[in-house]
Amino acid sequence: MPADFHTFTSESVSMGHPDKMADQISDAVLDAMLAVDPASRVACETLVTTGLAVVAGEVTCGGYVDIPKIVRETVLRVGYDSADKGFDGRSCGVLVTLGRQSPDIARGVNTKSGAAKKRLQGAGDQGMMFGYASRETRQLMPLPIMLSHRLVARQAEVRRDNIIKGLRPDAKSQVAVEYEGRTPRKIVNVVLSTQHGPEWNSDSAQRKLHDAVTKHIVRPVLGDWWHDGIKVFVNPTGRFEIGGPHGDCGLTGRKIIVDTYGGRGRHGGGAFSGKDPSKVARSAAYMARFVAKNIVAAELADVCEVQLAYAIGVAKPTSVLVDTQGTGKIPDSRLARAVEDNFDLTPFGIIESLGLLAPIYAHTAYHGHFGREPDECGKGTFSWERTNVAAALRKSAVRVRSK
């Protein structure tokens, strides 16, 4: 049979993209509330537009949090610190409209003290969540999304270190990879759009910016994947001075494919940022990644997608599905049973095993929630990126197979 060649593309956005800026504000608020009260219930949404940040949602927190201060600190950390950039964290308006969590939701989620009773904690909502892992990269992530994330992360480094003068926080990346079957063979094209100052507006300046971005951002990120046949597009419209919230309204939760696997594998539809871990839309998606990554790390499959489904107020998942897409060493149904034997998939079990009550979420809100390296996350690797269950899972799978 002829080889199956096809091209798959993923994109990412920088920490200065308006949607990602909204995500970071929502998660900074979440972190602050968890820091003063780990039992906080948070559903925080943010909108950013020209000169204004609006923080809304439903929360229950047993301590005081200075939300306007958190908003301003986050905006300044992202890099919007001047009216010349279209947004300034020191002078922007901040509107806070937060109510209390619905008591109807709280009935199914909150539990009395005691470990046994806590294990009865129900899911904060219904829904299905997916996790994915594959052998394409060392991080067991798809190559297109990993390279896309690395490009915008490198853009932030180059901007902060002033390696290319005049870059601004807003940026988007896109990487197209040619595959032979499941194996990535080469990079076809790269798109990097980066906000910049007025000094780069002329056609001749844009050509120089193209060369500088290729030299200092694209080629270092691609490394051994670089070849002279790659088409590199830098600011394809010809300029990108107006960006961030001044150029486009930003909202929490609008970059769900960027946050996950770049379109590889399925997505349940739920966003992550601004949600405390009682919301399975977030915590169960982290657990699904944890399970899928450990299955691949255990060499039980080369590709693995895990689906977990929940009913609001019910502790145990209503279904567990493992799909190894024909690469599994044992049948998927048996692998699903091994998963249930080795992972506590209740909301309480997920929170306990992954340590999700710690204020760790601000680091997740840019450059992807999955595949992150320890030095990117401030306090070591994210717990759902560990492969510490792989050995036990491998032994369990053998027992399941022998039954």
Coordinates of C-alpha atoms in Angstrom, one line a residue:
M1 CA 0.0 0.0 0.0
P2 CA 1.2 3.6 -0.7
A3 CA 2.5 5.6 2.3
D4 CA -0.2 7.7 4.0
F5 CA 1.3 11.2 3.8
H6 CA -0.8 14.1 5.3
T7 CA -0.3 17.5 6.9
F8 CA -1.7 18.5 10.3
T9 CA -1.6 22.1 11.6
S10 CA -1.9 23.5 15.2
E11 CA -1.7 27.0 16.5
S12 CA -0.9 28.7 19.8
V13 CA -1.2 32.3 21.1
S14 CA 1.1 34.3 23.4
M15 CA 0.5 35.4 26.9
G16 CA -0.3 38.9 25.5
H17 CA -3.1 37.7 23.3
P18 CA -6.3 39.2 24.7
D19 CA -8.0 35.9 25.2
K20 CA -5.0 34.5 27.0
M21 CA -4.7 37.7 29.1
A22 CA -8.3 37.1 30.2
D23 CA -7.4 33.5 31.1
Q24 CA -4.4 34.7 33.2
I25 CA -6.5 37.2 35.1
S26 CA -9.2 34.6 35.9
D27 CA -6.5 32.1 37.1
A28 CA -4.7 34.7 39.1
V29 CA -8.0 35.4 40.9
L30 CA -8.4 31.7 41.5
D31 CA -4.9 31.3 42.8
A32 CA -5.4 34.2 45.3
M33 CA -8.6 32.7 46.6
L34 CA -7.1 29.2 47.0
A35 CA -4.2 30.8 48.8
V36 CA -6.4 32.3 51.5
D37 CA -9.0 29.5 51.5
P38 CA -8.3 26.1 49.8
A39 CA -12.0 25.3 50.0
S40 CA -12.9 28.2 47.7
R41 CA -15.4 27.6 45.0
V42 CA -14.5 29.8 42.0
A43 CA -16.0 30.3 38.6
C44 CA -14.3 33.5 37.4
E45 CA -14.7 35.0 33.9
T46 CA -12.8 37.9 32.6
L47 CA -13.4 40.3 29.6
V48 CA -10.7 42.7 28.5
T49 CA -11.2 45.5 25.9
T50 CA -9.7 48.9 25.3
G51 CA -8.8 50.3 28.7
L52 CA -11.0 48.0 30.7
A53 CA -11.0 44.7 32.4
V54 CA -14.3 43.2 33.7
V55 CA -14.2 40.3 36.2
A56 CA -17.5 38.5 36.7
G57 CA -18.7 35.1 37.9
E58 CA -19.7 33.2 41.1
V59 CA -17.3 32.6 44.0
T60 CA -17.4 31.4 47.6
C61 CA -14.2 32.3 49.5
G62 CA -13.5 32.5 53.2
G63 CA -10.9 35.3 53.0
Y64 CA -10.3 38.7 51.4
V65 CA -8.8 39.1 48.0
D66 CA -7.9 42.4 46.4
I67 CA -9.1 41.7 42.9
P68 CA -8.3 45.0 41.2
K69 CA -4.8 44.7 42.5
I70 CA -4.5 41.2 41.1
V71 CA -5.8 42.3 37.7
R72 CA -3.3 45.2 37.5
E73 CA -0.4 43.0 38.5
T74 CA -1.3 40.4 36.0
V75 CA -1.7 42.9 33.1
L76 CA 1.7 44.4 33.9
R77 CA 3.3 41.0 34.2
V78 CA 2.0 40.1 30.7
G79 CA 3.7 43.3 29.4
Y80 CA 1.0 45.9 28.9
D81 CA 2.5 48.8 30.8
S82 CA 2.1 51.8 28.5
A83 CA -0.6 53.6 26.7
D84 CA 1.6 53.3 23.6
K85 CA 0.8 49.5 23.6
G86 CA -2.9 50.2 23.8
F87 CA -3.3 49.0 27.4
D88 CA -1.7 49.9 30.7
G89 CA -2.2 47.9 33.8
R90 CA -1.6 51.0 36.0
S91 CA -4.3 53.1 34.5
C92 CA -6.9 50.7 33.0
G93 CA -10.4 50.5 34.4
V94 CA -11.3 47.4 36.5
L95 CA -14.9 46.4 37.0
V96 CA -15.6 43.6 39.5
T97 CA -19.0 41.9 39.6
L98 CA -18.8 38.6 41.5
G99 CA -21.7 36.9 43.1
R100 CA -21.9 33.8 45.4
Q101 CA -22.0 30.2 44.0
S102 CA -25.5 28.8 43.5
P103 CA -26.6 26.8 46.6
D104 CA -28.1 24.3 44.2
I105 CA -24.7 23.5 42.8
A106 CA -23.1 23.5 46.3
R107 CA -25.5 20.8 47.5
G108 CA -23.9 18.2 45.2
V109 CA -20.4 19.4 45.6
N110 CA -19.8 20.4 49.2
T111 CA -19.3 17.7 51.8
K112 CA -18.9 17.5 55.6
S113 CA -15.5 16.8 57.2
G114 CA -14.0 13.4 57.4
A115 CA -12.1 11.5 54.7
A116 CA -14.9 9.0 54.0
K117 CA -17.5 11.8 53.6
K118 CA -15.2 13.8 51.4
R119 CA -14.9 10.9 49.0
L120 CA -18.6 11.3 48.4
Q121 CA -18.0 14.8 46.9
G122 CA -19.9 15.0 43.7
A123 CA -18.8 16.5 40.4
G124 CA -19.5 20.2 40.0
D125 CA -21.2 19.7 36.7
Q126 CA -22.0 17.1 34.1
G127 CA -19.8 16.7 31.1
M128 CA -17.2 14.6 29.3
M129 CA -13.5 15.3 29.4
F130 CA -10.7 14.0 27.2
G131 CA -7.0 13.4 27.7
Y132 CA -4.4 12.5 25.0
A133 CA -0.8 11.3 24.8
S134 CA 1.4 10.0 21.9
R135 CA 5.0 9.2 21.3
E136 CA 5.6 12.1 18.8
T137 CA 7.7 14.1 21.3
R138 CA 9.6 13.6 24.5
Q139 CA 6.8 15.2 26.4
L140 CA 4.3 12.6 24.9
M141 CA 2.5 15.4 23.1
P142 CA 1.6 16.1 19.4
L143 CA 4.5 17.8 17.6
P144 CA 2.5 20.7 16.0
I145 CA 1.1 22.0 19.2
M146 CA 4.4 21.6 21.1
L147 CA 6.3 23.6 18.5
S148 CA 3.5 26.2 18.3
H149 CA 3.7 26.7 22.1
R150 CA 7.5 26.9 22.0
L151 CA 7.3 29.7 19.3
V152 CA 5.2 32.0 21.4
A153 CA 7.2 31.2 24.5
R154 CA 10.4 32.2 22.6
Q155 CA 8.7 35.3 21.3
A156 CA 8.1 36.3 25.0
E157 CA 11.8 35.7 25.8
V158 CA 13.0 37.7 22.8
R159 CA 10.6 40.5 23.7
R160 CA 11.6 40.7 27.4
D161 CA 15.3 40.4 26.7
N162 CA 15.0 43.1 23.9
I163 CA 16.8 40.8 21.5
I164 CA 14.5 42.2 18.8
K165 CA 13.7 45.7 19.7
G166 CA 10.1 47.0 19.6
L167 CA 8.3 43.7 20.0
R168 CA 5.0 43.8 22.0
P169 CA 3.1 41.1 24.0
D170 CA 0.5 40.0 21.5
A171 CA 1.5 37.1 19.2
K172 CA 0.2 34.0 17.4
S173 CA 2.0 31.0 16.0
Q174 CA 1.0 28.1 13.7
V175 CA 3.0 25.1 12.6
A176 CA 2.1 22.6 9.8
V177 CA 3.7 19.1 10.1
E178 CA 3.8 16.5 7.4
Y179 CA 3.2 13.0 8.6
E180 CA 3.8 9.5 7.2
G181 CA 1.1 7.6 9.0
R182 CA 1.5 8.5 12.6
T183 CA 5.1 9.6 12.3
P184 CA 6.0 13.3 11.8
R185 CA 8.5 13.6 8.9
K186 CA 9.0 17.3 8.3
I187 CA 7.8 20.9 9.0
V188 CA 6.0 22.3 6.0
N189 CA 5.4 25.9 7.1
V190 CA 5.5 28.2 10.1
V191 CA 3.4 31.3 10.8
L192 CA 4.5 33.8 13.5
S193 CA 2.5 37.0 13.9
T194 CA 4.0 39.4 16.5
Q195 CA 2.8 42.7 17.7
H196 CA 5.4 45.5 17.3
G197 CA 6.1 49.2 17.6
P198 CA 5.7 51.7 14.8
E199 CA 9.3 51.4 13.8
W200 CA 8.5 48.2 12.0
N201 CA 5.5 49.5 10.0
S202 CA 7.2 50.0 6.6
D203 CA 7.6 47.3 4.0
S204 CA 11.4 47.3 4.3
A205 CA 11.2 47.1 8.1
Q206 CA 8.9 44.2 7.9
R207 CA 11.3 42.3 5.7
K208 CA 14.0 42.9 8.3
L209 CA 11.6 41.8 11.0
H210 CA 11.0 38.6 9.0
D211 CA 14.7 37.9 9.0
A212 CA 15.1 38.7 12.7
V213 CA 12.1 36.6 13.7
T214 CA 13.3 33.6 11.6
K215 CA 16.8 33.9 13.1
H216 CA 16.0 34.5 16.8
I217 CA 12.6 32.7 17.2
V218 CA 11.8 30.2 14.5
R219 CA 15.1 28.5 13.9
P220 CA 16.1 28.1 17.6
V221 CA 12.7 26.6 18.4
L222 CA 12.7 24.2 15.4
G223 CA 16.2 23.0 16.0
D224 CA 16.8 19.8 14.1
W225 CA 13.4 20.1 12.5
W226 CA 14.6 23.1 10.5
H227 CA 15.3 22.8 6.8
D228 CA 15.6 25.3 4.0
G229 CA 12.4 24.2 2.4
I230 CA 10.2 25.5 5.2
K231 CA 7.9 28.4 4.3
V232 CA 8.1 31.0 7.1
F233 CA 5.3 33.7 7.3
V234 CA 5.9 36.6 9.6
N235 CA 3.1 39.1 10.0
P236 CA 1.4 38.1 6.7
T237 CA -0.8 41.2 6.6
G238 CA 2.3 43.4 6.5
R239 CA 2.1 45.0 10.0
F240 CA 0.8 44.3 13.5
E241 CA 1.1 47.4 15.6
I242 CA -2.4 47.5 17.1
G243 CA -2.9 44.4 19.2
G244 CA -3.9 43.0 22.6
P245 CA -7.2 44.2 24.1
H246 CA -7.0 47.4 22.1
G247 CA -7.1 45.4 18.9
D248 CA -9.6 42.7 19.9
C249 CA -11.8 42.0 22.9
G250 CA -10.6 39.1 25.0
L251 CA -12.6 36.5 26.9
T252 CA -11.8 33.7 29.3
G253 CA -12.1 30.3 27.8
R254 CA -11.9 31.1 24.1
K255 CA -8.7 29.1 23.4
I256 CA -9.7 25.6 24.4
I257 CA -7.9 23.9 21.6
V258 CA -4.7 25.9 22.2
D259 CA -5.0 24.9 25.8
T260 CA -5.1 21.2 25.1
Y261 CA -3.7 19.3 22.1
G262 CA -4.0 21.6 19.1
G263 CA -6.8 19.6 17.6
R264 CA -5.2 16.2 18.0
G265 CA -7.8 14.1 19.8
R266 CA -11.2 15.2 20.8
H267 CA -12.3 17.9 23.1
G268 CA -15.3 17.9 25.5
G269 CA -16.0 21.6 25.0
G270 CA -15.2 22.9 28.5
A271 CA -12.7 25.6 29.2
F272 CA -10.2 25.5 32.1
S273 CA -9.2 28.9 33.4
G274 CA -11.0 30.5 36.3
K275 CA -12.5 27.2 37.6
D276 CA -11.5 25.7 40.9
P277 CA -10.8 21.9 40.8
S278 CA -14.3 20.9 42.0
K279 CA -15.3 21.7 38.4
V280 CA -14.5 18.5 36.5
A281 CA -14.3 20.4 33.2
R282 CA -10.9 21.3 34.5
S283 CA -9.7 18.7 37.0
A284 CA -11.0 15.6 35.1
A285 CA -9.3 16.9 31.9
Y286 CA -6.1 17.0 33.9
M287 CA -6.7 13.5 35.2
A288 CA -7.5 12.3 31.7
R289 CA -4.1 13.6 30.5
F290 CA -2.4 12.0 33.5
V291 CA -4.0 8.6 32.7
A292 CA -3.3 8.8 29.0
K293 CA 0.3 9.9 29.5
N294 CA 1.0 7.0 32.0
I295 CA -0.5 4.5 29.6
V296 CA 1.9 5.6 26.8
A297 CA 4.8 5.9 29.3
A298 CA 4.1 2.3 30.4
E299 CA 4.5 1.3 26.7
L300 CA 1.0 -0.1 26.7
A301 CA 0.2 2.0 23.6
D302 CA 1.8 4.5 21.2
V303 CA -1.2 6.7 21.1
C304 CA -3.9 7.0 23.8
E305 CA -7.1 9.1 24.2
V306 CA -9.0 8.8 27.5
Q307 CA -12.6 10.0 28.0
L308 CA -14.1 10.5 31.5
A309 CA -17.8 11.4 31.8
Y310 CA -19.6 12.8 35.0
A311 CA -23.0 13.7 36.3
I312 CA -23.4 16.7 38.5
G313 CA -23.4 15.7 42.2
V314 CA -22.3 12.1 41.5
A315 CA -18.8 11.1 42.6
K316 CA -17.8 8.3 40.3
P317 CA -17.6 8.8 36.6
T318 CA -20.5 7.6 34.6
S319 CA -18.2 6.1 32.0
V320 CA -14.5 5.5 31.4
L321 CA -13.2 5.0 27.8
V322 CA -9.7 4.2 26.6
D323 CA -9.0 4.5 22.9
T324 CA -5.5 3.5 21.8
Q325 CA -6.4 3.9 18.1
G326 CA -5.1 0.5 17.2
T327 CA -1.7 0.9 19.0
G328 CA -2.6 -0.8 22.3
K329 CA -0.7 -3.9 23.5
I330 CA -3.9 -5.2 25.2
P331 CA -7.6 -4.6 24.2
D332 CA -8.8 -1.1 25.1
S333 CA -11.7 -2.5 27.3
R334 CA -9.1 -4.4 29.5
L335 CA -7.0 -1.3 29.6
A336 CA -10.0 0.7 30.9
R337 CA -10.4 -1.7 33.7
A338 CA -6.7 -1.4 34.6
V339 CA -7.2 2.4 34.7
E340 CA -10.1 2.1 37.1
D341 CA -8.0 -0.2 39.3
N342 CA -5.0 2.3 39.5
F343 CA -6.6 5.8 39.5
D344 CA -9.1 7.3 41.8
L345 CA -11.4 9.1 39.3
T346 CA -13.8 10.7 41.8
P347 CA -13.5 14.5 42.1
F348 CA -12.0 14.1 45.6
G349 CA -9.6 11.4 44.4
I350 CA -8.5 13.6 41.5
I351 CA -7.9 16.6 43.7
E352 CA -6.0 14.6 46.3
S353 CA -3.8 12.6 43.9
L354 CA -2.9 15.7 41.7
G355 CA -2.7 18.2 44.6
L356 CA -5.1 20.6 42.9
L357 CA -6.0 22.8 45.9
A358 CA -2.6 24.6 45.7
P359 CA -2.5 28.0 43.9
I360 CA -0.8 26.6 40.8
Y361 CA -3.1 27.8 38.1
A362 CA -1.6 31.1 36.9
H363 CA 1.2 29.2 35.2
T364 CA -1.2 27.0 33.3
A365 CA -3.0 30.0 31.6
Y366 CA -0.4 30.6 28.9
H367 CA 1.7 28.3 26.6
G368 CA -0.6 25.3 27.2
H369 CA -1.8 23.3 30.1
F370 CA -0.1 20.1 28.9
G371 CA 3.5 19.0 28.0
R372 CA 5.1 21.8 30.0
E373 CA 8.6 21.4 31.3
P374 CA 9.4 21.8 35.0
D375 CA 11.4 25.0 34.6
E376 CA 8.4 26.6 32.8
C377 CA 6.0 26.2 35.7
G378 CA 7.7 28.0 38.6
K379 CA 7.4 25.2 41.1
G380 CA 8.4 22.0 39.3
T381 CA 6.3 20.1 36.7
F382 CA 2.6 20.0 36.8
S383 CA 1.4 16.9 38.7
W384 CA -0.7 15.6 35.7
E385 CA 2.5 15.5 33.7
R386 CA 4.2 12.9 35.9
T387 CA 4.5 9.3 34.9
N388 CA 4.8 7.8 38.4
V389 CA 1.9 5.4 37.9
A390 CA 3.3 3.8 34.7
A391 CA 5.0 0.9 36.4
A392 CA 2.0 -0.1 38.5
L393 CA -0.3 0.3 35.5
R394 CA 1.9 -2.0 33.4
K395 CA 1.8 -4.7 36.1
S396 CA -2.0 -4.2 36.5
A397 CA -2.5 -4.6 32.8
V398 CA -0.8 -7.9 32.8
R399 CA -3.0 -9.1 35.6
V400 CA -6.1 -7.9 33.7
R401 CA -4.9 -9.7 30.6
S402 CA -4.4 -13.0 32.4
K403 CA -8.0 -13.1 33.9

